[in-house]
Tab-separated table of C-alpha atoms and ligand atoms in Angstrom:
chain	number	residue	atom	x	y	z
A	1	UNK	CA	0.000	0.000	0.000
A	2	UNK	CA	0.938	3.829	-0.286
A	3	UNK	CA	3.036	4.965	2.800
A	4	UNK	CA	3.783	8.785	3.626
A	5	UNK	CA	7.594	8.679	2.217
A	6	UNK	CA	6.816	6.628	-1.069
A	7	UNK	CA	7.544	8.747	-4.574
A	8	UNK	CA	6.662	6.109	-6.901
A	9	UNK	CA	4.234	3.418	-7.559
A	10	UNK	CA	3.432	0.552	-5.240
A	11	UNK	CA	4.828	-2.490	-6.378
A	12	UNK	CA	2.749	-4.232	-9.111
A	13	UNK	CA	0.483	-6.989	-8.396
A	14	UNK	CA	-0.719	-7.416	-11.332
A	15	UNK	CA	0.594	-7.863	-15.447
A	16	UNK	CA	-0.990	-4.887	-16.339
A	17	UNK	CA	0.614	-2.802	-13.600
A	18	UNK	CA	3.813	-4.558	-14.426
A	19	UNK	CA	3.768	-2.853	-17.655
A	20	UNK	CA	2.340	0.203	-16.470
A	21	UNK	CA	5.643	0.946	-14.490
A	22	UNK	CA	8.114	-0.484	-16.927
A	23	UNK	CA	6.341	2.005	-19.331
A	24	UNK	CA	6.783	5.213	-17.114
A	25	UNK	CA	10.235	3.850	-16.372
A	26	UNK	CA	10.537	4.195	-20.611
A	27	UNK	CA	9.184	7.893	-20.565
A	28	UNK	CA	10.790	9.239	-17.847
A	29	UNK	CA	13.806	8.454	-19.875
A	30	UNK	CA	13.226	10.177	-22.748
A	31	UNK	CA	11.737	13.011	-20.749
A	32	UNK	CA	15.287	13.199	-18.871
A	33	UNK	CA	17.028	13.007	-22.373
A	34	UNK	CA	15.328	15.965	-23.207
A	35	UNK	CA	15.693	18.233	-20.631
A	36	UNK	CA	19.408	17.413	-20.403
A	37	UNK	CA	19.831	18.524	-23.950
A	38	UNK	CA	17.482	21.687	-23.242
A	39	UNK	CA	19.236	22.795	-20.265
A	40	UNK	CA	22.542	22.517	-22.039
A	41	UNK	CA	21.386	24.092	-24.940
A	42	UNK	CA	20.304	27.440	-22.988
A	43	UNK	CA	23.357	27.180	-20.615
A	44	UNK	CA	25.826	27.150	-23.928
A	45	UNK	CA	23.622	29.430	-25.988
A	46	UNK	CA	23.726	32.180	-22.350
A	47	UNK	CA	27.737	31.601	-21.862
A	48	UNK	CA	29.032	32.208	-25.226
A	49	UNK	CA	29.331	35.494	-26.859
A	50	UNK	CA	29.366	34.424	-30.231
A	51	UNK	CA	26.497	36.295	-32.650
A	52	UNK	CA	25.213	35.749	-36.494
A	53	UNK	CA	22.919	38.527	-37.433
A	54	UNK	CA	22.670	37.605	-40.898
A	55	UNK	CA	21.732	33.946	-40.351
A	56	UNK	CA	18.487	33.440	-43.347
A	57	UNK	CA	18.273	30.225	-42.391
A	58	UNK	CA	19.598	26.642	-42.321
A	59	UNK	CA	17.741	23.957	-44.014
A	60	UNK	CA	19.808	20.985	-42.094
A	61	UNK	CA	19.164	21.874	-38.622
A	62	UNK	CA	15.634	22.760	-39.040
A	63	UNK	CA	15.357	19.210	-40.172
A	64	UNK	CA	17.080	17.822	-37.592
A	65	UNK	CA	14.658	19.629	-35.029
A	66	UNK	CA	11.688	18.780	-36.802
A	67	UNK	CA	12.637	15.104	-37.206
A	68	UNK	CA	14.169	14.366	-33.721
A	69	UNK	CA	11.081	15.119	-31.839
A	70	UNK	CA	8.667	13.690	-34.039
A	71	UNK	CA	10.603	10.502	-33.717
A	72	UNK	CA	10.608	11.109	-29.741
A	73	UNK	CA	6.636	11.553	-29.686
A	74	UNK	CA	6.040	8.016	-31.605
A	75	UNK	CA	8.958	6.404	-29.424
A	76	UNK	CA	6.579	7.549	-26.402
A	77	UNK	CA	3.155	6.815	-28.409
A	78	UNK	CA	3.783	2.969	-29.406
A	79	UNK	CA	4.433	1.733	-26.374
A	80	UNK	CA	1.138	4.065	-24.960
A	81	UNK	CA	-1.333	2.452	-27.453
A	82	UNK	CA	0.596	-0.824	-26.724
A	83	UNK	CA	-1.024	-0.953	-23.004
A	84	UNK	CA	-4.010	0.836	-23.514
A	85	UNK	CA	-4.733	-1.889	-25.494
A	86	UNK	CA	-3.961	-4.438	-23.117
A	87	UNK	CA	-5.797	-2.682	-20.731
A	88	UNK	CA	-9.271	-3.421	-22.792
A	89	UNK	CA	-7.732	-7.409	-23.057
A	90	UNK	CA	-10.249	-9.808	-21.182
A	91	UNK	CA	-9.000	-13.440	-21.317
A	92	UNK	CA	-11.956	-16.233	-20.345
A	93	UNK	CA	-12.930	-14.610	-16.835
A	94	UNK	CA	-13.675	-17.293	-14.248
A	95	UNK	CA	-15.848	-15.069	-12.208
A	96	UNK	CA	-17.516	-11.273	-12.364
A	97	UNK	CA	-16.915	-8.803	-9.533
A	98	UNK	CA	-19.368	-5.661	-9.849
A	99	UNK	CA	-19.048	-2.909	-8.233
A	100	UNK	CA	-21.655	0.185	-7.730
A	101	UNK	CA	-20.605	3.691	-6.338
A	102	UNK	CA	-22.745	5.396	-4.070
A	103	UNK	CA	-22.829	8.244	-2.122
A	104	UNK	CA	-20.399	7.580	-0.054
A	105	UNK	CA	-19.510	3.554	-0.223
A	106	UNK	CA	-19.130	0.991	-2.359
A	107	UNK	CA	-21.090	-1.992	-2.990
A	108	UNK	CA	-20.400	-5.601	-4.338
A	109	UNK	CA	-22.015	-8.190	-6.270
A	110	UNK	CA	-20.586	-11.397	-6.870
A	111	UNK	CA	-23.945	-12.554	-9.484
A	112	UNK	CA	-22.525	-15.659	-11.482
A	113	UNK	CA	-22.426	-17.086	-8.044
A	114	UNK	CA	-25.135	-17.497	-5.527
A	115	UNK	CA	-26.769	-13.691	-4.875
A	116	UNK	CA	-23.600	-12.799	-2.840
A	117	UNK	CA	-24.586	-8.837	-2.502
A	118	UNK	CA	-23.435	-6.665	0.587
A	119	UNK	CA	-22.074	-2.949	0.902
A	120	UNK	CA	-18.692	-1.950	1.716
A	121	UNK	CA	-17.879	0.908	4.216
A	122	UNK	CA	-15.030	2.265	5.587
A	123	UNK	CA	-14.391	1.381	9.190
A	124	UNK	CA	-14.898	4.092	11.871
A	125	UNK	CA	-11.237	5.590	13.433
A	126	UNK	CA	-13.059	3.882	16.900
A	127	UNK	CA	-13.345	0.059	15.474
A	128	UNK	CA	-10.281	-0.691	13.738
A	129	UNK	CA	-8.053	-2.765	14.709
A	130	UNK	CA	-4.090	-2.851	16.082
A	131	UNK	CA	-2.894	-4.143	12.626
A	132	UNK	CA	-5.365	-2.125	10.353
A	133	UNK	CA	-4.316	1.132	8.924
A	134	UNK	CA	-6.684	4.234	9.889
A	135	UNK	CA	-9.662	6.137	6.791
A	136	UNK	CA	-8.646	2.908	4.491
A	137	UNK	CA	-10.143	-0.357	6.009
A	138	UNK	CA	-13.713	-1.443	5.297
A	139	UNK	CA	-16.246	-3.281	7.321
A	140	UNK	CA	-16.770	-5.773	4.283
A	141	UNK	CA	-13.437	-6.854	2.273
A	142	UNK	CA	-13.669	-7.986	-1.664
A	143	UNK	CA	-12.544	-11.241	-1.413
A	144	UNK	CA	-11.231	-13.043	-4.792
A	145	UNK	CA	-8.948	-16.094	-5.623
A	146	UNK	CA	-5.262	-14.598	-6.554
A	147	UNK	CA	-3.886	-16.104	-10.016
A	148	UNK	CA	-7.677	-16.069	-11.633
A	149	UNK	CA	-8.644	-13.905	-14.461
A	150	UNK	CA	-11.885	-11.837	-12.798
A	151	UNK	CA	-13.888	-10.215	-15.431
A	152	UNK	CA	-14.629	-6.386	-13.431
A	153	UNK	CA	-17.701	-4.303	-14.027
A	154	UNK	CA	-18.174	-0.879	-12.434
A	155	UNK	CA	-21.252	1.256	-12.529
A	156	UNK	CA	-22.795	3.965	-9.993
A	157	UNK	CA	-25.991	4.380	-8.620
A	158	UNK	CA	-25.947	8.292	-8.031
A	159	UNK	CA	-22.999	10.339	-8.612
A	160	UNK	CA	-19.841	9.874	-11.225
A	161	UNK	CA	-17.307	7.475	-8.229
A	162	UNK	CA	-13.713	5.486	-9.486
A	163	UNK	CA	-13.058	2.057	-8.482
A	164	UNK	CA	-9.340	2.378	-8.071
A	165	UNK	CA	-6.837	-0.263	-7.008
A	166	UNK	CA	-2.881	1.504	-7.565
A	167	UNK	CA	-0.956	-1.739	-7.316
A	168	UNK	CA	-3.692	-3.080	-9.880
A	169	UNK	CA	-2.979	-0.221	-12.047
A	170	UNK	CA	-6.967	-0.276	-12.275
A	171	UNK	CA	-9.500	2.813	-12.142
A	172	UNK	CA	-12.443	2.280	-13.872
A	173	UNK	CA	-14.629	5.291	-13.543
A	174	UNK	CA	-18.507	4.453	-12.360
A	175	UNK	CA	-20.853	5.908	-13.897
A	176	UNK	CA	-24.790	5.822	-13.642
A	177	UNK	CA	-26.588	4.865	-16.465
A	178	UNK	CA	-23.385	2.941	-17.781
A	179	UNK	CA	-21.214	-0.553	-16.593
A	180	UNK	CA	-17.582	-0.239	-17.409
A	181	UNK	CA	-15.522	-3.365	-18.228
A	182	UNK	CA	-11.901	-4.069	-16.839
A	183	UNK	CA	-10.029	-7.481	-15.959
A	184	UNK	CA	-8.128	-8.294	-12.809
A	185	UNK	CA	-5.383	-10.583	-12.539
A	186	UNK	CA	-3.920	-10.422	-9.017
A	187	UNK	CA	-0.544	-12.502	-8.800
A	188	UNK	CA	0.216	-12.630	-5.307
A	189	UNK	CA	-2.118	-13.151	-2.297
A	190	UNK	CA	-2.444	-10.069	0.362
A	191	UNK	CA	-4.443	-7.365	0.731
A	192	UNK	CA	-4.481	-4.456	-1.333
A	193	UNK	CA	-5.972	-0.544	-0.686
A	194	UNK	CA	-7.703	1.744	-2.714
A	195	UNK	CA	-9.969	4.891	-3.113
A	196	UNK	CA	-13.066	6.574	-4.905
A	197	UNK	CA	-11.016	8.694	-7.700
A	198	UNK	CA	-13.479	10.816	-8.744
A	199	UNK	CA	-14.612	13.886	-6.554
A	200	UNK	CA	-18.439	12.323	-5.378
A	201	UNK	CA	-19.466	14.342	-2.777
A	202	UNK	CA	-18.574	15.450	0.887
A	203	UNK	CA	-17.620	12.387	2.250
A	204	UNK	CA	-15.745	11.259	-1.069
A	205	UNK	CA	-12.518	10.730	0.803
A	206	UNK	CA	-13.820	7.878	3.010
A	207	UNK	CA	-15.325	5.201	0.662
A	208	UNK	CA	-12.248	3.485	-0.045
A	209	UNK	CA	-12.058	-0.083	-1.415
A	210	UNK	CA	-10.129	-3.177	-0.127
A	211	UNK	CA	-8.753	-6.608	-1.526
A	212	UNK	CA	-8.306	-9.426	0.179
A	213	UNK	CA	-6.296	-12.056	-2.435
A	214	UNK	CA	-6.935	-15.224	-1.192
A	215	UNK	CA	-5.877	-18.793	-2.360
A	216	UNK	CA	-9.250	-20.682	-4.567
A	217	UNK	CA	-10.096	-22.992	-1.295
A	218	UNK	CA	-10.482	-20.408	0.940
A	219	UNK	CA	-12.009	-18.001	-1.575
A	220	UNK	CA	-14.566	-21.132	-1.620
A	221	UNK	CA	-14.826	-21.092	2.298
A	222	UNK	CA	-15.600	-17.127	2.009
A	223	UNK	CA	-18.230	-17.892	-0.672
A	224	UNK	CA	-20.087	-20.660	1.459
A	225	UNK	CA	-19.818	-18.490	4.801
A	226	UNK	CA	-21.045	-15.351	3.064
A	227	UNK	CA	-23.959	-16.384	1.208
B	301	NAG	C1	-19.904	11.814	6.239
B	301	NAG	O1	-19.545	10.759	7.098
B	301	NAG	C2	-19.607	11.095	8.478
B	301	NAG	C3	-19.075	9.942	9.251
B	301	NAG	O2	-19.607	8.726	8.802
B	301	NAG	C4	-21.047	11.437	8.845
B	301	NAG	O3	-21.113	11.785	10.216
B	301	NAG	C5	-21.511	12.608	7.989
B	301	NAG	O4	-22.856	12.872	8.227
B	301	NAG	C6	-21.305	12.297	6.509
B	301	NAG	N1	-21.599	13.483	5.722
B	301	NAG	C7	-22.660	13.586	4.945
B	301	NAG	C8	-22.830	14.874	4.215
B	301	NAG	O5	-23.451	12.675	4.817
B	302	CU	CU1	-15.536	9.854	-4.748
């Protein structure tokens, strides 16, 4: 999960998120590239005292600087298209998870089961536990089998919400009157934090959304307690 001194992502727990960070790892590359050569390019042009007042112009380098950052821009774009077309991939889901957005919690339905239905709030400063973290835990935990491709639907009963899980790389925005489609893959087992994304309301910062990864037998135990 996010802690106070963290600058970059959380670690991926998921393919998609995987990607996610290799491809900011890509751009911030090229982005520090760039400004190198800008900064050196103002810092030489501001130290030197040489002048051409008769310059018309100069047909190489104005190729050269309208080549090199088109080139730049596709590097950058390929790579972009690459995962936001993954993102849209959905591979034979063994199970649906939907989620609705309301004003201010989330709720679940699990309908390709049995009716599993319930709401999810965020737990009260006063009830949470010694090993819980504080405005992030909820009463009622997701619960799905880690390893398992989840098909993810997201829609909203009021307001516009956005089911977000960062180590996921997943926000979905929810909508009413629409159900947007994503796929989870969670690779590890453990419990993962997120938030509503999408300014909802006054209490907007304290519907957040938990994970609990779980192996398939006691996602199976869950299923048979819950419903
Ligand atoms: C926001 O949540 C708090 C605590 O649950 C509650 O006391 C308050 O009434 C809520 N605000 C609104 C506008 O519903
Ligand atoms: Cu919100």
């Amino acid at each position: 999960m996010a802690t106070w001194n963290m600058f970059s992502f959380q670690d991926a727990v998921s393919p998609i998120m995987e990607q996610l960070i290799l491809f900011h790892d890509h751009t911030m590359m090229v982005l520090t590239m760039i400004t190198i050569m800008v900064l050196y390019m103002i810092s030489s042009l501001m130290l030197n005292k040489f002048s051409n007042r008769f310059l018309l112009e100069g047909q190489m380098i104005e190729l050269i600087w309208t080549l090199l950052p088109a080139v730049l821009l596709i590097v950058i774009a390929l790579p972009s298209l690459k995962i936001l077309y993954l993102l849209e991939e959905i591979n034979k889901p063994l199970l649906t998870l939907k989620a609705i957005g309301h004003q201010w919690y989330w709720s679940y339905e699990y309908s390709d089961l049995k009716k599993i239905e319930f709401d999810s709030y965020m737990k009260q400063t006063d009830s949470i536990q010694n090993n819980e973290y504080r405005l992030i835990e909820v009463d009622n935990k997701i619960v799905l089998p880690w390893s398992t491709q989840t098909r993810m639907l997201v829609t909203s009963y009021d307001v516009i919400h956005s089911w977000t899980i960062p180590a996921l790389g997943m926000k979905i925005d929810a909508s009413p009157g629409r159900i947007n489609q994503g796929s989870i893959l969670v690779m590890r087992p453990g419990i993962y934090y997120g938030q509503c994304s999408e300014i909802c309301g006054a209490n907007h910062s304290f519907m957040p959304i938990t994970l609990e990864s779980v192996n398939m037998k006691s996602f199976n135990n869950w299923i048979h307690k819950i419903s």
